[in-house]
Structures are given as C-alpha cells and as structure tokens.
Amino acid sequence: MRDLVWKIVLWLLVSAAMLLPIAWVEGHGFLSSATIQMWAKAIVLTDGPAVFRATDAFFPPLPFAIALVMQVVSGGTDIPLPHVLSAAVGGLLAVAWYYNLINRAAYDRVSAVLVVLLLVLNPVFLRSLSEGPSMMFLILGAWLFFRGLVNIRLFGTAPDMMKVALGLLVATMSHELGVLFALATLPALVLAARPSLLLVSPSGYLVSMFFPVVAAVLSLFFVSAVLKTDFFAVQLLSPDSAWAGATFLAIFCLLPVPLMVIFRLFLQPRFSMPLGGMLLTLVGMALLNRVYPVEPDPVLVAAPALGAIPVAARWWTRTSLRSTPLAALMVLSAMLGGWALGTLGAPESRAWLQAASGQMVTNPVAQAAHVAAFLRDREEVLADVERHPDLVAALGNASNFIAAGDPAYDRVLFGGRPAGKFVVIGVDENDPVVRDRLLRALPRLKNNNDSRFDLVYDTGSWMVYRVNRAGDT
C-alpha cells in the first residue's frame, strides 16, 4: 500500500512537471487545433444550450470522455483542460517507463532516470504533449502494444496477450491514427508470435488480440449510424508522395535505439523478430496514412515510435557501460527529432518549435478573443459552434449561443426567418470551402448585403450582425 501511495505521489509530481513545457509554449502563443477542438466540445456539451445536438463525429471517445468529466467536475477554467489531461498521461508514461526499466530491465535508478529524462525531453515527445491527450494516449497504447508484442514471443503468457489487446484498444479509441495503427499490427503479430501459438490455433490467437478492438469499433459504428454522424471528424486529405516520404524520415529519426538493439540481437530471432515487428507496425501505419490520410503532420504520425524506445532499451545488452551508449543514441534521436520538427513538420509543428524557442506565435483562440469579448454580454447569439471552436474556447462558455438542435437555428439553415438577436459568422478568404454553416445558409452576409441584418462588428475574419426585424421578408 505504501509503495502504491509513493507511486501516485510521484505520478502527480511528474505530471505537474509536464505542465511546464506546455505552459511555456502556450505562454508564447501556441495552442494546437486538436486541443482547441476538444476543449470547445467539452465546453459546449457541459455549458452550452440544453437543446444542443452535436452533428460532428464523437470519435475518438477515450480522451474526449475524460476531458468531459474534467470539465464537469471543474466547472470550467481558463486553463485548457485537455492540457491537464495530456500532462497526466505524460506523467503516467514517464513513471511507468521508469519502473519498467528498474523492475524488468535491471537498470539502476540513476540510469533509469537518465533514460526516461532523455525520452521525455525529446522534442517530438514535448510536441505531442502540447498536441493534446489524444496523441499522448496513442503513445501509451503503442507502448503497451510493443511491450506485449516482445513478451508474447519470449514468454507467451495470457497477461502479455492482454497487454497487446489493451494497447490496441487504447490506441484505437484515442486517435484517428490509432485505427490505422491497429490495422498495421496484423503482420507484426504474425511475425512476432511464438511458432507454437500459430501451430495450435492461429485464428484463435489473432481473434484474442483483436476482439476488444473489433467490438469497440463496431459499437461506435452502430452509435454513429444511429446518430447519423460521420465516424471520423477529420476529412481525408489527398495522398501526397512527398508527405509520405517525410513521414518515413520522421519515423527513422526516432529509431536509433530500436535499430541498434535489433542489429545487436539480429541472430536471436526470439528478440529480433518481435522488435522488427515494432518497426513493421510503424511503417505499415505510415503507409496506411498515405492511402487514408487522417493525420497531415509527418512528425505526429511518427510520434507512436516513441513507445518503441523504452521497449528496446529494456533489452539493451547488459554491460558495465550499459547506459552510456544508450544515452548517446537517445541524444542523437532528440537532435534528429528537433530537426524533423523544423524541416518535416506541418505548420503547427513549426509554430510549436518557434514558441519553444521563445518566439511569439498567434493561435486561433487569441485571434477570436476580441469578438468573444464583444459577445460576452450578448444573449441569443446564432453561431456555428462546431465550426468555430476557437470562438467557444475564447469565450469560455456557450450558454448565450443558439446552436444546432435549437429549432430557431435549424430553421435558419433551411432558409427560414432569422431568430435570436445576433448572428456571428467567421470568414476565411483563404479557404476554398465555406465551412461556416450559417454563412452557407445566409451567403449575402459576407458582403453585408442582407436587409434583415445590421452589421455591428467587423474584423474581416469575424462579423457580427444584429437581427433587424423590420427587414424581414
């Protein structure tokens, strides 16, 4: 009991420390779109109109459900609660890696602390922290899967098979990329399996691994069909060969330690084959993301490779200088990760790198702060809250909005008479598609050419209109 209490205290302390790099980049203006989206959804569902009906997909459910509970319990704060959850998962990973290296790999405490410290200071890990809890849960699921994958070949016990199944379930329920990760594990599971398992019952072996994932995904598809929503909230992008090449290069930047361990244990198939299965999973996930692109940032696609590093470190050859070459390779991986962020990363990753280096960047919530201040004391505001999470996050609540599900809102979308007192729309001249559903229903608002509305606020990207009853037709 005392040991458990100490572990919980250590987790809380490490989680608090994880908030420091998040607070640093947030203080310099960085806030990821994934964090904004999750934060806004939690605000709308807990503080928004009672009649609100979400039309966007609810996937991924695991981090969102926890963020929703945190929003209810806290009552709402100025701190993005997804960041707190992300730090908590990051602290859990760090503590789990530390005890795994001590108890399972026989590292001394100083060496274990050094390995974990170098891992969490990797720029890709820090970038994943700021991305939000979905990415951190994906790394957690990847680590559980990789750990179980190696243990299945070495020991073949039921708990190891449960680790694989649990890792796949966590990854799948945490991020859209996790679905592709789970699909990519199939050849790796065959490669890493003990020959005796495949001889006795190959179908039973694979079914036991994938049953939790298949059951959960089918349940989500059923709920999605009942609610008439898309399964994924993201839109599939056009495959790009250059983007795919950058993804493979980003993954390679995080693999010096696993590659060296595979090289040193190559002649021992019971080690090299499951470790090779880890690499095969990462490559397969990247290939699937090229065909069905759900994550446009090559660096974030590579982030699950972080879960392979402590697994490989566990099987590093035990010598008197065990931690020195391992630490050198991890420093190399951190340097390559920083290079990948600046060279291969998407615009958000490059913005994170600028914020991490102390430069100020601008995030959508800051850009929406002025219009949020204007709307703070207004009532009955028609708004497309699902297309403008930045506005909801900047406002901190959604109680004064008329949103999807309200008959007045739906009536406007179908060409009916405007309701409420105000209408707020977002205009993005660089977007070829009009995302704001109110602007699509009322296209003349873009040019202030509708007599039913009086323009009362205009920044170019945000326009607020007062409903003019005298102009009704």
CSV table of N, CA, C and O in Angstrom, one decimal, residues 218-283:
chain,number,residue,atom,x,y,z
A,218,LEU,N,-17.1,-1.6,-33.9
A,218,LEU,CA,-18.4,-1.9,-34.4
A,218,LEU,C,-19.5,-1.2,-33.5
A,218,LEU,O,-20.5,-0.7,-34.1
A,219,SER,N,-19.2,-1.1,-32.2
A,219,SER,CA,-20.2,-0.4,-31.4
A,219,SER,C,-20.2,1.1,-31.7
A,219,SER,O,-21.3,1.7,-31.8
A,220,LEU,N,-19.1,1.6,-32.0
A,220,LEU,CA,-19.0,3.0,-32.4
A,220,LEU,C,-19.7,3.3,-33.7
A,220,LEU,O,-20.3,4.3,-33.9
A,221,PHE,N,-19.5,2.4,-34.7
A,221,PHE,CA,-20.1,2.5,-36.0
A,221,PHE,C,-21.6,2.4,-35.8
A,221,PHE,O,-22.4,3.2,-36.5
A,222,PHE,N,-22.1,1.6,-34.9
A,222,PHE,CA,-23.6,1.5,-34.7
A,222,PHE,C,-24.1,2.8,-34.1
A,222,PHE,O,-25.1,3.3,-34.6
A,223,VAL,N,-23.4,3.3,-33.1
A,223,VAL,CA,-23.8,4.6,-32.5
A,223,VAL,C,-23.8,5.7,-33.5
A,223,VAL,O,-24.7,6.6,-33.6
A,224,SER,N,-22.7,5.7,-34.3
A,224,SER,CA,-22.6,6.7,-35.4
A,224,SER,C,-23.7,6.6,-36.4
A,224,SER,O,-24.2,7.7,-36.8
A,225,ALA,N,-24.1,5.4,-36.7
A,225,ALA,CA,-25.3,5.3,-37.7
A,225,ALA,C,-26.6,5.7,-37.0
A,225,ALA,O,-27.4,6.4,-37.7
A,226,VAL,N,-26.8,5.4,-35.7
A,226,VAL,CA,-28.0,5.9,-35.1
A,226,VAL,C,-28.1,7.4,-35.0
A,226,VAL,O,-29.1,8.0,-35.2
A,227,LEU,N,-26.9,8.0,-34.7
A,227,LEU,CA,-26.9,9.5,-34.6
A,227,LEU,C,-26.7,10.2,-35.9
A,227,LEU,O,-26.8,11.4,-36.0
A,228,LYS,N,-26.5,9.4,-37.0
A,228,LYS,CA,-26.4,9.9,-38.3
A,228,LYS,C,-25.2,10.9,-38.4
A,228,LYS,O,-25.3,12.0,-38.9
A,229,THR,N,-24.1,10.5,-37.9
A,229,THR,CA,-22.9,11.3,-37.9
A,229,THR,C,-21.8,10.5,-38.6
A,229,THR,O,-21.8,9.3,-38.8
A,230,ASP,N,-20.7,11.2,-39.1
A,230,ASP,CA,-19.6,10.5,-39.7
A,230,ASP,C,-18.8,9.9,-38.5
A,230,ASP,O,-18.8,10.3,-37.4
A,231,PHE,N,-18.1,8.8,-38.9
A,231,PHE,CA,-17.3,8.1,-37.9
A,231,PHE,C,-16.1,9.0,-37.4
A,231,PHE,O,-15.8,9.1,-36.3
A,232,PHE,N,-15.4,9.5,-38.4
A,232,PHE,CA,-14.3,10.4,-38.2
A,232,PHE,C,-14.7,11.9,-38.3
A,232,PHE,O,-15.5,12.2,-39.2
A,233,ALA,N,-14.2,12.7,-37.4
A,233,ALA,CA,-14.5,14.2,-37.6
A,233,ALA,C,-13.6,14.8,-38.6
A,233,ALA,O,-13.9,15.8,-39.2
A,234,VAL,N,-12.4,14.2,-38.8
A,234,VAL,CA,-11.5,14.8,-39.8
A,234,VAL,C,-11.9,14.4,-41.2
A,234,VAL,O,-12.5,13.4,-41.4
A,235,GLN,N,-11.4,15.2,-42.1
A,235,GLN,CA,-11.7,14.9,-43.5
A,235,GLN,C,-10.4,14.3,-44.1
A,235,GLN,O,-9.3,14.8,-43.9
A,236,LEU,N,-10.6,13.2,-44.9
A,236,LEU,CA,-9.4,12.6,-45.5
A,236,LEU,C,-8.8,13.5,-46.5
A,236,LEU,O,-9.5,14.1,-47.3
A,237,LEU,N,-7.5,13.7,-46.5
A,237,LEU,CA,-6.8,14.6,-47.4
A,237,LEU,C,-6.3,13.8,-48.6
A,237,LEU,O,-6.4,12.6,-48.7
A,238,SER,N,-5.8,14.6,-49.6
A,238,SER,CA,-5.3,13.9,-50.8
A,238,SER,C,-4.0,13.3,-50.5
A,238,SER,O,-3.1,14.0,-50.0
A,239,PRO,N,-3.7,12.1,-50.9
A,239,PRO,CA,-2.4,11.4,-50.7
A,239,PRO,C,-1.3,12.2,-51.4
A,239,PRO,O,-1.5,12.7,-52.5
A,240,ASP,N,-0.2,12.3,-50.7
A,240,ASP,CA,0.9,13.1,-51.2
A,240,ASP,C,2.2,12.3,-51.0
A,240,ASP,O,2.6,11.9,-49.9
A,241,SER,N,2.9,11.9,-52.1
A,241,SER,CA,4.1,11.1,-52.0
A,241,SER,C,5.2,11.8,-51.2
A,241,SER,O,5.9,11.1,-50.5
A,242,ALA,N,5.3,13.1,-51.4
A,242,ALA,CA,6.4,13.8,-50.7
A,242,ALA,C,6.1,13.8,-49.2
A,242,ALA,O,7.0,13.7,-48.4
A,243,TRP,N,4.8,14.0,-48.9
A,243,TRP,CA,4.4,13.9,-47.5
A,243,TRP,C,4.7,12.5,-46.9
A,243,TRP,O,5.2,12.4,-45.8
A,244,ALA,N,4.4,11.5,-47.6
A,244,ALA,CA,4.7,10.1,-47.2
A,244,ALA,C,6.2,9.9,-46.9
A,244,ALA,O,6.6,9.3,-45.9
A,245,GLY,N,7.0,10.4,-47.8
A,245,GLY,CA,8.5,10.3,-47.7
A,245,GLY,C,8.9,11.0,-46.4
A,245,GLY,O,9.8,10.5,-45.7
A,246,ALA,N,8.4,12.2,-46.1
A,246,ALA,CA,8.7,12.9,-44.9
A,246,ALA,C,8.3,12.1,-43.7
A,246,ALA,O,9.0,12.2,-42.6
A,247,THR,N,7.2,11.4,-43.7
A,247,THR,CA,6.7,10.6,-42.6
A,247,THR,C,7.7,9.5,-42.3
A,247,THR,O,8.1,9.3,-41.1
A,248,PHE,N,8.2,8.8,-43.3
A,248,PHE,CA,9.1,7.7,-43.1
A,248,PHE,C,10.4,8.2,-42.5
A,248,PHE,O,11.1,7.6,-41.6
A,249,LEU,N,10.9,9.4,-43.0
A,249,LEU,CA,12.1,10.0,-42.5
A,249,LEU,C,11.9,10.4,-41.0
A,249,LEU,O,12.8,10.3,-40.2
A,250,ALA,N,10.7,11.0,-40.7
A,250,ALA,CA,10.5,11.4,-39.3
A,250,ALA,C,10.5,10.2,-38.4
A,250,ALA,O,11.0,10.2,-37.2
A,251,ILE,N,9.9,9.0,-38.8
A,251,ILE,CA,9.9,7.8,-38.0
A,251,ILE,C,11.4,7.3,-37.8
A,251,ILE,O,11.7,7.0,-36.7
A,252,PHE,N,12.2,7.4,-38.9
A,252,PHE,CA,13.5,6.9,-38.7
A,252,PHE,C,14.3,7.8,-37.7
A,252,PHE,O,15.2,7.3,-37.0
A,253,CYS,N,14.0,9.1,-37.6
A,253,CYS,CA,14.7,10.0,-36.7
A,253,CYS,C,14.5,9.5,-35.2
A,253,CYS,O,15.3,9.8,-34.3
A,254,LEU,N,13.4,8.8,-34.9
A,254,LEU,CA,13.1,8.3,-33.6
A,254,LEU,C,13.6,6.9,-33.3
A,254,LEU,O,13.4,6.4,-32.2
A,255,LEU,N,14.2,6.3,-34.3
A,255,LEU,CA,14.5,4.8,-34.1
A,255,LEU,C,16.0,4.4,-33.9
A,255,LEU,O,16.3,3.3,-34.1
A,256,PRO,N,16.9,5.3,-33.6
A,256,PRO,CA,18.3,4.9,-33.4
A,256,PRO,C,18.5,3.8,-32.4
A,256,PRO,O,19.2,2.8,-32.6
A,257,VAL,N,17.7,3.9,-31.2
A,257,VAL,CA,17.8,2.9,-30.2
A,257,VAL,C,17.2,1.5,-30.6
A,257,VAL,O,17.9,0.5,-30.6
A,258,PRO,N,16.0,1.5,-31.1
A,258,PRO,CA,15.5,0.2,-31.6
A,258,PRO,C,16.3,-0.4,-32.7
A,258,PRO,O,16.5,-1.7,-32.7
A,259,LEU,N,16.8,0.4,-33.7
A,259,LEU,CA,17.6,-0.2,-34.7
A,259,LEU,C,18.9,-0.8,-34.2
A,259,LEU,O,19.3,-1.8,-34.7
A,260,MET,N,19.5,-0.1,-33.3
A,260,MET,CA,20.8,-0.7,-32.7
A,260,MET,C,20.5,-2.0,-32.0
A,260,MET,O,21.3,-2.9,-32.1
A,261,VAL,N,19.4,-2.0,-31.2
A,261,VAL,CA,19.1,-3.2,-30.5
A,261,VAL,C,18.8,-4.4,-31.4
A,261,VAL,O,19.3,-5.5,-31.2
A,262,ILE,N,18.1,-4.1,-32.5
A,262,ILE,CA,17.8,-5.2,-33.5
A,262,ILE,C,19.1,-5.6,-34.1
A,262,ILE,O,19.3,-6.8,-34.3
A,263,PHE,N,20.0,-4.7,-34.4
A,263,PHE,CA,21.3,-5.1,-35.0
A,263,PHE,C,22.1,-6.0,-34.1
A,263,PHE,O,22.7,-7.0,-34.6
A,264,ARG,N,22.1,-5.6,-32.8
A,264,ARG,CA,22.9,-6.4,-31.9
A,264,ARG,C,22.3,-7.8,-31.6
A,264,ARG,O,23.0,-8.7,-31.2
A,265,LEU,N,21.0,-7.9,-31.7
A,265,LEU,CA,20.3,-9.1,-31.4
A,265,LEU,C,19.7,-9.8,-32.6
A,265,LEU,O,18.9,-10.7,-32.5
A,266,PHE,N,20.3,-9.5,-33.8
A,266,PHE,CA,19.8,-9.9,-35.0
A,266,PHE,C,19.8,-11.5,-35.1
A,266,PHE,O,18.9,-12.1,-35.7
A,267,LEU,N,20.8,-12.1,-34.6
A,267,LEU,CA,21.0,-13.6,-34.7
A,267,LEU,C,20.1,-14.3,-33.7
A,267,LEU,O,20.2,-15.5,-33.6
A,268,GLN,N,19.4,-13.6,-32.9
A,268,GLN,CA,18.5,-14.2,-31.9
A,268,GLN,C,17.0,-13.9,-32.3
A,268,GLN,O,16.5,-12.9,-31.8
A,269,PRO,N,16.4,-14.8,-33.1
A,269,PRO,CA,15.1,-14.4,-33.6
A,269,PRO,C,14.0,-14.2,-32.5
A,269,PRO,O,13.1,-13.4,-32.8
A,270,ARG,N,14.1,-14.7,-31.4
A,270,ARG,CA,13.1,-14.5,-30.4
A,270,ARG,C,13.1,-13.1,-29.9
A,270,ARG,O,12.1,-12.6,-29.3
A,271,PHE,N,14.2,-12.3,-30.1
A,271,PHE,CA,14.3,-10.9,-29.8
A,271,PHE,C,14.1,-10.1,-31.1
A,271,PHE,O,13.3,-9.2,-31.1
A,272,SER,N,14.8,-10.4,-32.1
A,272,SER,CA,14.9,-9.6,-33.3
A,272,SER,C,13.5,-9.6,-34.1
A,272,SER,O,13.1,-8.6,-34.6
A,273,MET,N,12.8,-10.7,-34.0
A,273,MET,CA,11.5,-10.7,-34.8
A,273,MET,C,10.4,-9.9,-34.2
A,273,MET,O,9.8,-9.1,-34.9
A,274,PRO,N,10.2,-9.9,-32.9
A,274,PRO,CA,9.2,-9.0,-32.3
A,274,PRO,C,9.6,-7.6,-32.3
A,274,PRO,O,8.8,-6.7,-32.6
A,275,LEU,N,10.9,-7.3,-32.2
A,275,LEU,CA,11.4,-5.9,-32.3
A,275,LEU,C,11.3,-5.5,-33.7
A,275,LEU,O,10.9,-4.3,-33.9
A,276,GLY,N,11.5,-6.3,-34.7
A,276,GLY,CA,11.3,-6.0,-36.1
A,276,GLY,C,9.8,-5.8,-36.3
A,276,GLY,O,9.4,-4.9,-37.2
A,277,GLY,N,9.0,-6.5,-35.6
A,277,GLY,CA,7.5,-6.3,-35.7
A,277,GLY,C,7.1,-4.9,-35.3
A,277,GLY,O,6.1,-4.3,-35.9
A,278,MET,N,7.8,-4.3,-34.3
A,278,MET,CA,7.5,-2.9,-33.9
A,278,MET,C,7.7,-2.0,-35.1
A,278,MET,O,6.9,-1.1,-35.4
A,279,LEU,N,8.9,-2.2,-35.8
A,279,LEU,CA,9.2,-1.3,-36.9
A,279,LEU,C,8.2,-1.5,-38.1
A,279,LEU,O,7.8,-0.6,-38.7
A,280,LEU,N,7.9,-2.8,-38.3
A,280,LEU,CA,6.9,-3.1,-39.3
A,280,LEU,C,5.5,-2.4,-39.1
A,280,LEU,O,4.9,-2.0,-40.0
A,281,THR,N,5.1,-2.4,-37.8
A,281,THR,CA,3.9,-1.7,-37.5
A,281,THR,C,3.9,-0.2,-37.8
A,281,THR,O,3.0,0.3,-38.4
A,282,LEU,N,5.0,0.4,-37.4
A,282,LEU,CA,5.2,1.8,-37.7
A,282,LEU,C,5.2,2.2,-39.2
A,282,LEU,O,4.5,3.1,-39.6
A,283,VAL,N,5.9,1.3,-39.9
A,283,VAL,CA,5.9,1.5,-41.4
A,283,VAL,C,4.6,1.3,-42.0
A,283,VAL,O,4.1,2.0,-42.9
